[in-house]
XYZ file of C-alpha atoms in Angstrom:
660
model
C -22.977 -1.021 -29.354
C -19.633 0.809 -29.710
C -21.480 4.033 -30.485
C -23.660 3.660 -27.373
C -20.669 3.161 -25.070
C -18.766 6.094 -26.561
C -21.812 8.339 -26.237
C -22.309 7.280 -22.599
C -18.800 8.304 -21.580
C -18.826 11.439 -23.735
C -21.997 12.727 -22.084
C -20.684 11.920 -18.600
C -17.362 13.630 -19.278
C -18.938 16.746 -20.783
C -21.251 17.012 -17.769
C -18.331 16.904 -15.337
C -16.126 19.331 -17.252
C -18.806 21.900 -17.956
C -20.459 21.805 -14.568
C -17.428 21.152 -12.367
C -19.201 18.119 -10.901
C -22.714 17.479 -9.669
C -25.106 20.224 -8.704
C -24.437 21.378 -5.167
C -27.314 20.520 -2.901
C -28.546 22.451 0.092
C -26.265 20.590 2.507
C -23.225 21.793 0.579
C -24.442 25.372 0.200
C -23.705 25.894 3.881
C -20.100 24.878 3.289
C -18.389 21.689 4.320
C -18.182 22.842 7.914
C -21.417 23.926 9.497
C -21.175 24.784 13.170
C -22.175 21.330 14.381
C -19.911 19.622 11.853
C -16.942 21.698 12.995
C -17.538 20.603 16.572
C -17.644 16.955 15.508
C -14.218 17.079 13.874
C -12.532 19.274 16.475
C -9.793 17.520 18.422
C -8.562 19.765 21.200
C -4.832 20.382 21.777
C -3.373 17.454 23.696
C -6.234 15.111 22.764
C -5.998 12.278 20.249
C -8.076 11.306 17.250
C -10.216 8.234 17.780
C -9.127 6.508 14.544
C -6.198 6.201 12.167
C -6.706 6.148 8.401
C -3.958 4.573 6.292
C -4.452 6.113 2.850
C -2.449 4.975 -0.164
C -0.245 7.545 -1.857
C -0.925 6.267 -5.384
C 1.707 7.593 -7.750
C 3.829 8.858 -4.824
C 4.459 5.221 -3.870
C 3.955 5.949 -0.169
C 1.404 5.344 2.592
C -0.008 8.319 4.510
C -1.478 8.191 8.026
C -4.281 10.602 8.907
C -6.221 11.090 12.113
C -10.000 10.854 12.139
C -12.057 12.903 12.654
C -9.533 15.771 12.459
C -8.136 14.893 9.025
C -4.641 15.800 10.261
C -1.707 14.213 8.462
C 0.414 12.411 11.066
C 3.000 10.607 9.032
C 4.064 9.604 5.557
C 5.461 6.066 5.617
C 7.940 5.474 2.783
C 7.289 2.153 1.059
C 7.927 1.882 -2.693
C 9.632 5.230 -3.333
C 12.663 7.049 -2.024
C 11.824 9.514 0.719
C 14.111 12.525 1.257
C 12.645 13.346 4.667
C 13.755 10.095 6.258
C 16.501 9.046 3.848
C 14.581 5.877 2.931
C 16.041 4.447 -0.265
C 19.054 6.751 0.069
C 20.844 5.245 3.065
C 22.957 2.159 2.456
C 20.776 0.215 4.898
C 17.468 0.953 3.129
C 18.533 0.825 -0.540
C 17.955 -2.963 -0.674
C 14.256 -2.382 0.106
C 13.835 -0.994 -3.421
C 15.686 -3.752 -5.253
C 13.779 -5.820 -7.831
C 14.554 -8.274 -10.609
C 14.774 -5.161 -12.819
C 17.394 -3.600 -10.558
C 16.990 -0.648 -8.202
C 13.530 0.876 -8.751
C 13.208 4.130 -6.762
C 9.532 4.767 -7.521
C 6.319 2.778 -7.184
C 2.548 3.089 -7.529
C 0.898 2.150 -4.225
C -2.808 1.300 -4.281
C -4.568 -0.839 -1.685
C -3.565 -1.039 1.993
C -5.138 -3.660 4.240
C -4.630 -4.347 7.945
C -3.877 -7.747 9.467
C -6.747 -9.514 11.187
C -7.378 -11.965 13.998
C -10.734 -13.736 14.210
C -12.148 -11.440 11.559
C -11.209 -8.141 13.259
C -8.329 -5.796 12.473
C -5.594 -6.378 15.040
C -3.140 -3.498 14.522
C -0.026 -5.578 13.852
C 0.770 -4.924 10.198
C -0.431 -3.039 7.156
C 0.035 -4.668 3.752
C 0.026 -2.637 0.540
C 0.550 -3.420 -3.138
C 2.674 -1.807 -5.816
C 0.981 -1.801 -9.191
C 3.677 -1.004 -11.744
C 6.543 -3.241 -10.624
C 4.414 -5.948 -8.971
C 5.243 -6.053 -5.263
C 3.610 -6.449 -1.857
C 4.947 -4.639 1.213
C 4.410 -5.203 4.923
C 4.565 -2.246 7.310
C 4.976 -2.784 11.049
C 2.533 -0.858 13.214
C 5.039 -1.153 16.058
C 7.454 1.171 14.253
C 5.307 2.543 11.387
C 8.112 1.475 9.050
C 8.302 -0.852 6.061
C 9.729 -4.212 7.124
C 9.375 -6.344 4.007
C 8.790 -6.085 0.259
C 8.373 -9.096 -1.980
C 8.230 -8.923 -5.758
C 5.520 -10.890 -7.575
C 6.720 -12.842 -10.626
C 4.548 -13.743 -13.662
C 2.456 -10.666 -12.942
C 1.818 -7.326 -14.625
C -0.164 -4.574 -12.978
C -0.441 -5.973 -9.460
C -3.871 -4.428 -8.831
C -6.239 -6.887 -7.121
C -4.227 -6.818 -3.927
C -3.194 -6.600 -1.122
C -6.177 -8.026 0.734
C -5.863 -10.196 3.826
C -7.851 -13.220 4.986
C -9.641 -12.964 8.306
C -6.957 -14.735 10.319
C -4.048 -13.320 8.294
C -3.347 -16.675 6.707
C -2.801 -15.135 3.285
C -2.436 -11.826 1.502
C -3.192 -11.941 -2.232
C -1.670 -10.350 -5.329
C -3.722 -10.570 -8.520
C -2.507 -9.388 -11.907
C -4.442 -6.673 -13.699
C -2.857 -7.212 -17.109
C -2.575 -10.739 -18.412
C 0.747 -11.483 -20.110
C 2.628 -14.501 -21.487
C 3.203 -16.855 -18.560
C 6.157 -17.429 -18.484
C 7.215 -14.338 -20.402
C 8.368 -14.874 -23.991
C 8.572 -13.095 -27.326
C 5.220 -13.407 -29.124
C 2.889 -11.267 -31.185
C 0.379 -9.252 -29.163
C -2.355 -10.069 -31.684
C -2.007 -13.712 -30.616
C -2.987 -12.794 -27.050
C -6.247 -14.756 -26.913
C -5.678 -18.157 -25.390
C -1.944 -17.530 -24.960
C -1.812 -14.863 -22.255
C -2.544 -15.767 -18.628
C -3.284 -14.048 -15.348
C -1.488 -14.899 -12.106
C -3.307 -14.936 -8.774
C -0.622 -15.170 -6.089
C -1.291 -16.300 -2.526
C 1.347 -15.165 -0.053
C 1.439 -17.021 3.221
C 1.895 -14.857 6.326
C 3.871 -16.118 9.316
C 1.574 -15.629 12.313
C 4.349 -14.443 14.623
C 6.733 -12.413 12.464
C 4.398 -11.481 9.613
C 7.012 -12.557 7.078
C 5.562 -13.350 3.659
C 6.354 -16.100 1.185
C 4.623 -16.972 -2.079
C 2.876 -20.238 -1.244
C 1.404 -20.724 -4.715
C 0.305 -18.958 -7.865
C -2.822 -19.891 -9.807
C -2.443 -19.692 -13.590
C -5.755 -18.215 -14.717
C -7.299 -17.425 -18.129
C -5.974 -14.274 -19.787
C -8.595 -11.834 -18.475
C -7.930 -8.679 -16.437
C -8.223 -9.261 -12.681
C -9.193 -5.946 -11.163
C -9.969 -6.114 -7.432
C -10.551 -8.720 -4.768
C -11.758 -9.392 -1.246
C -11.697 -12.429 1.018
C -14.687 -14.330 2.266
C -15.441 -14.099 5.962
C -17.645 -15.917 8.414
C -19.494 -18.573 6.416
C -17.420 -17.863 3.298
C -14.035 -17.934 5.054
C -11.734 -20.058 2.933
C -12.806 -18.377 -0.316
C -11.405 -15.367 -2.156
C -13.290 -13.360 -4.786
C -11.700 -11.474 -7.706
C -13.487 -9.200 -10.173
C -12.572 -9.687 -13.836
C -13.073 -7.638 -16.958
C -11.940 -7.964 -20.563
C -13.277 -11.493 -20.777
C -13.206 -10.673 -24.489
C -9.369 -10.885 -24.245
C -9.023 -7.741 -26.347
C -5.710 -5.950 -26.758
C -6.540 -2.674 -28.517
C -9.050 0.177 -28.104
C -9.988 -1.404 -24.803
C -12.644 1.117 -23.761
C -14.788 -0.307 -26.570
C -13.480 -3.787 -27.344
C -13.311 -4.886 -23.694
C -16.968 -3.949 -23.174
C -18.709 -6.202 -25.678
C -19.801 -9.097 -23.493
C -23.086 -8.689 -21.667
C -21.452 -9.897 -18.452
C -17.991 -10.392 -17.050
C -17.114 -12.522 -14.013
C -16.249 -12.653 -10.370
C -13.760 -15.480 -9.898
C -14.467 -17.481 -6.713
C -11.320 -19.215 -5.423
C -11.466 -21.901 -2.730
C -8.020 -21.158 -1.351
C -8.318 -23.704 1.447
C -8.831 -26.473 -1.091
C -5.856 -25.308 -3.148
C -3.661 -24.858 -0.068
C -4.430 -28.447 0.930
C -3.594 -29.616 -2.601
C -0.268 -27.782 -2.412
C 0.458 -29.121 1.071
C 0.053 -32.650 -0.289
C 2.624 -32.063 -3.016
C 0.439 -30.584 -5.725
C 1.469 -27.868 -8.145
C 4.476 -27.467 -10.408
C 7.626 -25.536 -9.583
C 8.543 -23.096 -12.315
C 11.669 -20.974 -12.765
C 11.167 -17.379 -11.678
C 13.322 -14.420 -10.751
C 12.072 -12.068 -8.062
C 13.432 -10.050 -5.159
C 12.526 -10.642 -1.520
C 13.639 -7.699 0.636
C 13.536 -7.827 4.421
C 14.424 -5.377 7.175
C 16.177 -6.462 10.381
C 15.463 -4.238 13.384
C 18.476 -5.625 15.249
C 21.066 -4.820 12.586
C 19.028 -1.854 11.277
C 19.738 -3.138 7.786
C 17.762 -4.482 4.836
C 18.882 -7.419 2.725
C 17.779 -8.700 -0.676
C 17.460 -12.366 -1.618
C 16.794 -13.189 -5.272
C 14.315 -16.076 -5.352
C 14.528 -18.491 -8.285
C 11.289 -20.476 -8.434
C 7.588 -20.348 -7.694
C 4.938 -23.048 -7.281
C 2.207 -22.789 -9.946
C -1.217 -24.414 -9.791
C -3.282 -25.134 -12.917
C -7.037 -24.893 -12.150
C -7.779 -28.078 -14.091
C -5.655 -30.018 -11.583
C -7.850 -28.956 -8.626
C -11.455 -29.552 -9.751
C -14.032 -27.884 -7.542
C -11.692 -25.100 -6.419
C -12.481 -22.277 -8.866
C -15.739 -20.995 -10.372
C -16.853 -17.975 -12.369
C -19.877 -15.959 -11.225
C -21.480 -13.906 -14.059
C -21.507 -10.226 -13.035
C -22.584 -6.907 -14.545
C -20.098 -5.896 -17.227
C -16.725 -4.328 -16.483
C -16.867 -4.719 -12.698
C -14.302 -2.755 -10.725
C -14.883 -3.372 -7.022
C -15.469 -6.839 -5.639
C -16.673 -6.595 -2.058
C -17.915 -9.022 0.613
C -20.205 -7.966 3.458
C -19.281 -8.616 7.139
C -21.402 -11.779 7.334
C -19.680 -13.300 4.313
C -23.033 -14.006 2.641
C -23.216 -11.218 0.060
C -20.661 -10.699 -2.715
C -21.020 -7.360 -4.482
C -19.905 -6.787 -8.070
C -19.815 -3.144 -9.127
C -20.222 -3.124 -12.914
C -19.030 0.275 -14.153
C -21.106 0.082 -17.345
C -24.290 -1.331 -15.815
C -27.413 0.409 -14.589
C -27.694 -2.053 -11.696
C -25.357 -3.513 -9.082
C -24.936 -7.270 -8.828
C -25.387 -8.930 -5.431
C -24.484 -12.613 -5.282
C -25.297 -15.035 -2.463
C -22.606 -17.314 -1.056
C -25.267 -19.774 0.137
C -26.761 -19.918 -3.361
C -23.290 -20.324 -4.834
C -22.578 -23.413 -2.737
C -25.957 -24.926 -3.646
C -25.385 -24.187 -7.337
C -22.045 -25.978 -7.149
C -23.680 -28.964 -5.453
C -26.457 -28.987 -8.093
C -23.964 -28.447 -10.937
C -26.025 -25.476 -12.084
C -23.457 -24.437 -14.678
C -23.711 -22.486 -17.896
C -20.691 -23.880 -19.691
C -17.113 -23.059 -18.805
C -14.254 -20.695 -19.597
C -10.974 -22.514 -20.211
C -12.272 -25.432 -18.152
C -13.472 -23.308 -15.208
C -17.229 -23.795 -14.617
C -19.481 -20.751 -15.065
C -22.324 -20.833 -12.541
C -25.726 -19.895 -13.953
C -26.498 -16.278 -13.153
C -29.919 -16.950 -11.598
C -28.485 -19.803 -9.545
C -25.981 -17.561 -7.742
C -27.541 -14.108 -7.884
C -29.285 -12.799 -4.775
C -30.648 -9.730 -6.524
C -29.880 -6.462 -8.282
C -29.800 -2.957 -6.855
C -31.453 -1.123 -9.726
C -30.436 2.361 -10.887
C -28.570 3.399 -7.725
C -26.318 5.879 -9.597
C -23.849 6.155 -12.476
C -20.496 4.368 -12.486
C -20.431 2.240 -9.320
C -16.912 1.475 -8.129
C -16.517 0.312 -4.513
C -18.652 -0.752 -1.566
C -17.950 -0.717 2.177
C -20.265 -1.877 4.970
C -21.445 -1.142 8.487
C -22.645 -3.686 11.063
C -26.306 -2.782 10.522
C -26.675 -4.481 7.153
C -25.964 -1.426 5.015
C -23.629 -0.986 2.077
C -22.061 2.310 1.011
C -21.109 2.567 -2.655
C -19.156 5.203 -4.571
C -20.422 6.371 -7.972
C -17.695 7.939 -10.057
C -19.812 9.552 -12.778
C -22.673 10.863 -10.672
C -20.154 11.881 -7.927
C -21.982 10.553 -4.900
C -21.921 8.032 -2.082
C -25.074 5.937 -1.815
C -26.180 4.108 1.326
C -28.357 1.054 0.725
C -29.656 -1.964 2.597
C -27.929 -5.087 1.326
C -30.675 -7.537 2.268
C -33.618 -5.401 1.117
C -31.802 -3.958 -1.929
C -33.216 -0.508 -1.227
C -31.475 2.859 -1.321
C -31.609 4.629 2.058
C -29.604 7.798 1.458
C -27.303 9.470 -1.040
C -24.882 12.355 -0.663
C -22.879 14.283 -3.286
C -19.085 14.379 -3.113
C -16.713 16.776 -4.850
C -15.861 15.252 -7.336
C -15.555 11.921 -9.165
C -15.200 9.724 -6.127
C -13.171 6.540 -6.393
C -12.569 4.530 -3.248
C -14.117 4.868 0.160
C -13.207 3.530 3.582
C -14.984 2.667 6.807
C -12.539 1.745 9.615
C -12.495 -2.042 9.829
C -14.559 -2.152 6.624
C -12.767 -5.219 5.281
C -13.586 -7.315 8.335
C -16.437 -8.863 10.309
C -16.491 -5.866 12.655
C -16.523 -2.549 10.787
C -16.919 0.664 12.748
C -20.277 2.412 12.388
C -18.983 5.935 12.961
C -16.979 7.320 10.025
C -16.695 6.975 6.265
C -13.945 8.557 4.152
C -14.612 9.204 0.448
C -11.511 9.683 -1.732
C -12.136 11.929 -4.709
C -10.120 12.091 -7.922
C -11.003 15.627 -9.000
C -11.385 18.695 -6.774
C -11.622 21.701 -9.148
C -13.174 24.443 -6.984
C -12.683 22.856 -3.541
C -9.214 24.341 -2.944
C -7.229 27.377 -4.010
C -5.923 26.908 -7.568
C -2.316 25.698 -7.597
C -1.561 25.512 -11.279
C -3.056 22.969 -13.655
C -3.490 20.307 -10.972
C -5.233 20.568 -7.622
C -4.563 18.101 -4.797
C -6.921 15.179 -4.342
C -9.639 15.534 -1.725
C -10.879 13.249 1.000
C -14.273 13.884 2.549
C -15.266 12.623 5.979
C -18.846 11.523 6.729
C -20.558 10.680 9.983
C -22.532 7.472 9.290
C -23.777 6.835 12.826
C -27.328 7.960 11.977
C -29.858 7.094 9.314
C -28.569 9.892 7.066
C -24.937 10.490 6.179
C -23.543 13.831 7.341
C -20.604 15.472 5.568
C -18.200 16.739 8.235
C -14.915 17.696 6.624
C -12.804 18.098 3.471
C -9.070 17.495 3.732
C -6.356 17.175 1.054
C -4.309 14.012 0.582
C -0.884 13.226 -0.876
C -0.378 11.437 -4.175
C -3.530 10.028 -5.656
C -5.270 7.828 -3.109
C -6.751 4.606 -4.384
C -7.848 2.861 -1.231
C -7.492 3.156 2.512
C -7.687 1.046 5.635
C -8.788 2.304 9.032
C -8.494 1.220 12.633
C -9.259 2.476 16.116
C -6.403 4.469 17.612
C -6.845 2.478 20.824
C -5.860 -0.745 19.052
C -2.621 0.918 17.936
C -1.935 2.205 21.452
C -2.622 -1.227 22.961
C -0.014 -2.725 20.630
C 2.622 -0.622 22.459
C 4.430 0.970 19.491
C 8.219 1.205 19.577
C 9.440 4.502 21.055
C 13.221 4.012 20.991
C 15.684 1.401 19.772
C 17.727 0.230 22.731
C 21.430 0.829 22.232
C 22.186 -2.440 23.971
C 20.224 -4.297 21.282
C 21.876 -2.509 18.357
C 23.635 -5.207 16.270
C 24.591 -2.974 13.354
C 28.188 -3.884 12.366
C 29.228 -0.215 12.398
C 27.332 0.853 15.519
C 28.961 2.702 18.398
C 27.494 2.519 21.888
C 29.338 5.578 23.254
C 31.495 8.459 22.080
C 34.559 6.535 23.256
C 33.953 4.004 20.464
C 33.891 6.563 17.647
C 36.778 6.460 15.183
C 37.879 6.977 11.578
C 39.378 4.096 9.605
C 40.953 4.043 6.137
C 40.799 0.883 3.968
C 42.523 1.720 0.698
C 40.469 4.483 -0.907
C 37.564 3.872 1.482
C 37.213 5.959 4.648
C 34.821 4.650 7.302
C 33.654 7.159 9.903
C 32.162 5.562 13.032
C 30.211 8.589 14.248
C 27.835 9.310 17.127
C 25.278 12.073 17.555
C 23.669 13.350 20.723
C 22.332 16.733 21.857
C 24.100 18.775 20.619
C 27.257 17.575 18.897
C 28.749 14.981 16.570
C 31.676 12.831 17.536
C 34.014 13.174 15.732
C 33.180 16.667 14.556
C 36.303 17.505 12.501
C 37.988 15.026 10.156
C 41.150 15.543 8.106
C 43.055 13.300 5.719
C 40.198 12.566 3.312
C 41.331 12.866 -0.332
C 39.684 13.523 -3.664
C 38.704 10.139 -5.093
C 37.989 8.553 -1.704
C 34.660 6.924 -0.959
C 33.614 8.060 2.513
C 31.130 6.051 4.576
C 29.419 7.912 7.416
C 28.144 5.242 9.855
C 26.131 7.371 12.262
C 24.581 6.203 15.540
C 22.039 8.288 17.439
C 22.980 7.788 21.094
C 19.770 9.333 22.410
C 17.566 7.056 24.512
C 14.683 9.482 24.785
C 11.403 9.228 22.873
C 10.945 11.463 19.822
C 14.511 12.784 19.671
C 15.785 11.889 16.221
C 18.793 13.666 14.743
C 19.509 14.392 11.107
C 22.747 14.670 9.172
C 23.479 16.207 5.803
C 26.846 16.558 4.068
C 27.511 19.209 1.439
C 28.110 17.571 -1.916
C 26.782 14.170 -0.880
C 24.684 12.668 -3.668
C 21.993 11.586 -1.278
C 19.259 12.892 0.946
C 19.746 13.951 4.496
C 19.382 11.092 6.941
C 16.932 11.150 9.829
C 18.186 8.730 12.479
C 15.980 7.460 15.283
C 17.157 7.120 18.915
C 19.392 4.061 19.266
C 19.632 3.379 15.523
C 22.649 3.340 13.168
C 22.410 4.523 9.541
C 24.979 4.912 6.763
C 25.376 7.277 3.832
C 28.221 7.600 1.336
C 30.044 10.671 0.052
C 32.566 10.825 -2.779
C 34.304 14.218 -2.600
C 35.176 15.677 -5.991
C 36.861 18.917 -4.889
C 39.612 20.011 -2.532
C 38.364 22.105 0.374
C 36.824 22.117 3.826
C 33.233 20.948 3.707
C 30.636 21.195 6.490
C 28.046 18.719 7.720
C 25.271 19.509 10.186
C 22.203 18.247 12.026
C 19.033 18.750 9.971
C 16.473 17.995 12.679
C 15.936 20.722 15.275
C 16.864 18.913 18.463
C 17.731 21.458 21.158
C 18.465 25.108 21.836
C 22.011 24.414 20.590
C 20.865 22.743 17.383
C 22.639 25.384 15.278
C 25.937 24.463 16.967
C 25.574 20.795 16.001
C 27.972 20.712 13.058
C 31.358 19.511 11.845
C 33.864 19.732 8.961
C 35.669 17.346 6.639
C 38.934 18.523 5.098
C 39.511 17.144 1.596
C 43.082 17.164 0.302
C 44.320 16.454 -3.238
C 44.504 12.867 -4.418
C 47.877 11.374 -3.448
C 48.603 13.988 -0.746
C 50.322 13.065 2.512
C 47.779 14.723 4.820
C 47.453 12.365 7.818
C 44.081 10.916 8.753
C 43.001 12.581 12.008
C 39.782 13.462 13.775
C 38.758 15.421 16.846
C 36.966 14.336 19.989
C 38.464 16.496 22.737
C 41.748 16.754 20.844
C 43.296 15.447 17.656
C 43.266 11.650 17.367
C 45.074 9.755 14.622
C 42.880 7.630 12.385
C 43.487 3.953 11.683
C 45.048 2.702 8.442
C 44.064 -0.871 7.513
């Protein structure tokens, strides 16, 4: 068996390396942009794309926003990593967003964005996204396109099967990929079996603010929990997680975690468990995890270290959790818009598993079980299985849906997207991609109402698609028109990081939500804010110097500061006085151990500078703001430590600073 599996992957790998991907078919020989395709992706100057795609940045830790059909990059939203463009994670106000129980972690691995929903349709309020390495979930406001909250997930390792949202935004989930001791302790890895556990965390979402809190964690058997999706329609109230390594192996996983004929999809009745918890069920366990929140009034993030979490043992809630046998080593776990069909994409199988929710409920009622795993009933395969899609391609990973009953599945090894009818289990169309496709996205695909217009395939390898740029080439996204019977490739465009998943939405929904254009000065509650140039000042507190500064086209106030000394810690509290849309200002200080700061109209942001040398040091605006942008500058004079240089600053003339 081991030899067969090794040979399978060896042949697939050799084919990709030697051939550079699949054979190019006639559609590709014309190039990605035929004349008609170019017209379909053209967005004229002054016009807007019809859709937004929120594509994960993978190892960059960020979230990128692209327009569809143009493929234009609109914005990179900093989430789990410091961002030098905007100063995220560098400014004093945003540093707490990257705090964890392990301390300040300035890098993350972002994977799966999902958009909030109302009545089973994406509503354009928030995007949620997971961090895989240091388990966290973030919430991004689509009012400001900024990260508003990050919560760490305790008892977890490899937060992969997340962050997917129920159809009324009741919960967002965070499932562990790597099972670990729960709670953590010193033990031999070879004793893993029966002693490691997986945590499936259900985070409750406040319907008004979006704020998250861990409602409960389910302590599951020590398998790997790979991906997940919520039920919808008839299956609303359930969540489905793919599992692999039901062998509970801990070494040479590509062989030892592929021995069982089938792995599982875990079906979780979250409504039943939530009711159990509401009635006092579950056990509170000590935990240590960071909960970081952003306040748009004070323009400041804060960190609260939480100390406990509520844990539910499956044996205490009988009838809430079941295992559905699924083709081995499933990656994706997808649910169609009706909520009836649950798709398990077994990477090592020659067929795709399609389960029926209706059959699952009947099997539970009939107790059609085939034993159990750690007390969790295993439903008989034939009792839950709707059918198999036979030999659709090699290496199925993920499936998205349209409203016409079709699924679209990516095949990593055969490098193609396959369109198939879910009810009839028949392949309708297939199209090559370039190359080794992973995830795909249809706008609204994780909802009852997906869009039937576009599909984005996210490829891991590009080889000859772009100019060579050293040993690595950027990842490629490919846009398809899926409005007809056959898929039509329209466009290639490069992406940042390494995309894992994406979420899409109509641009009109975003516009209707009335995104924030400025922060009103009158509402600015930052403790160091100034509302006018008359309020600017410089204050010394021991060896700290606090500069209350304003910026407006095209000068700083104050613009010259004297009396700073070597060894001081200087705080620049800078308020952008502009009240006009899309007029940020930047500030950068020579020698400051930080990024530049990009400050939005009406907002206050702080950076610190610890001068090490005597001299006169300039600062300047980094964001081109007017014809006099070059003149927007200032100086700080630094005198020797212990000198008697008085603290002064200039507005229209010299003003003495305050000594406190």
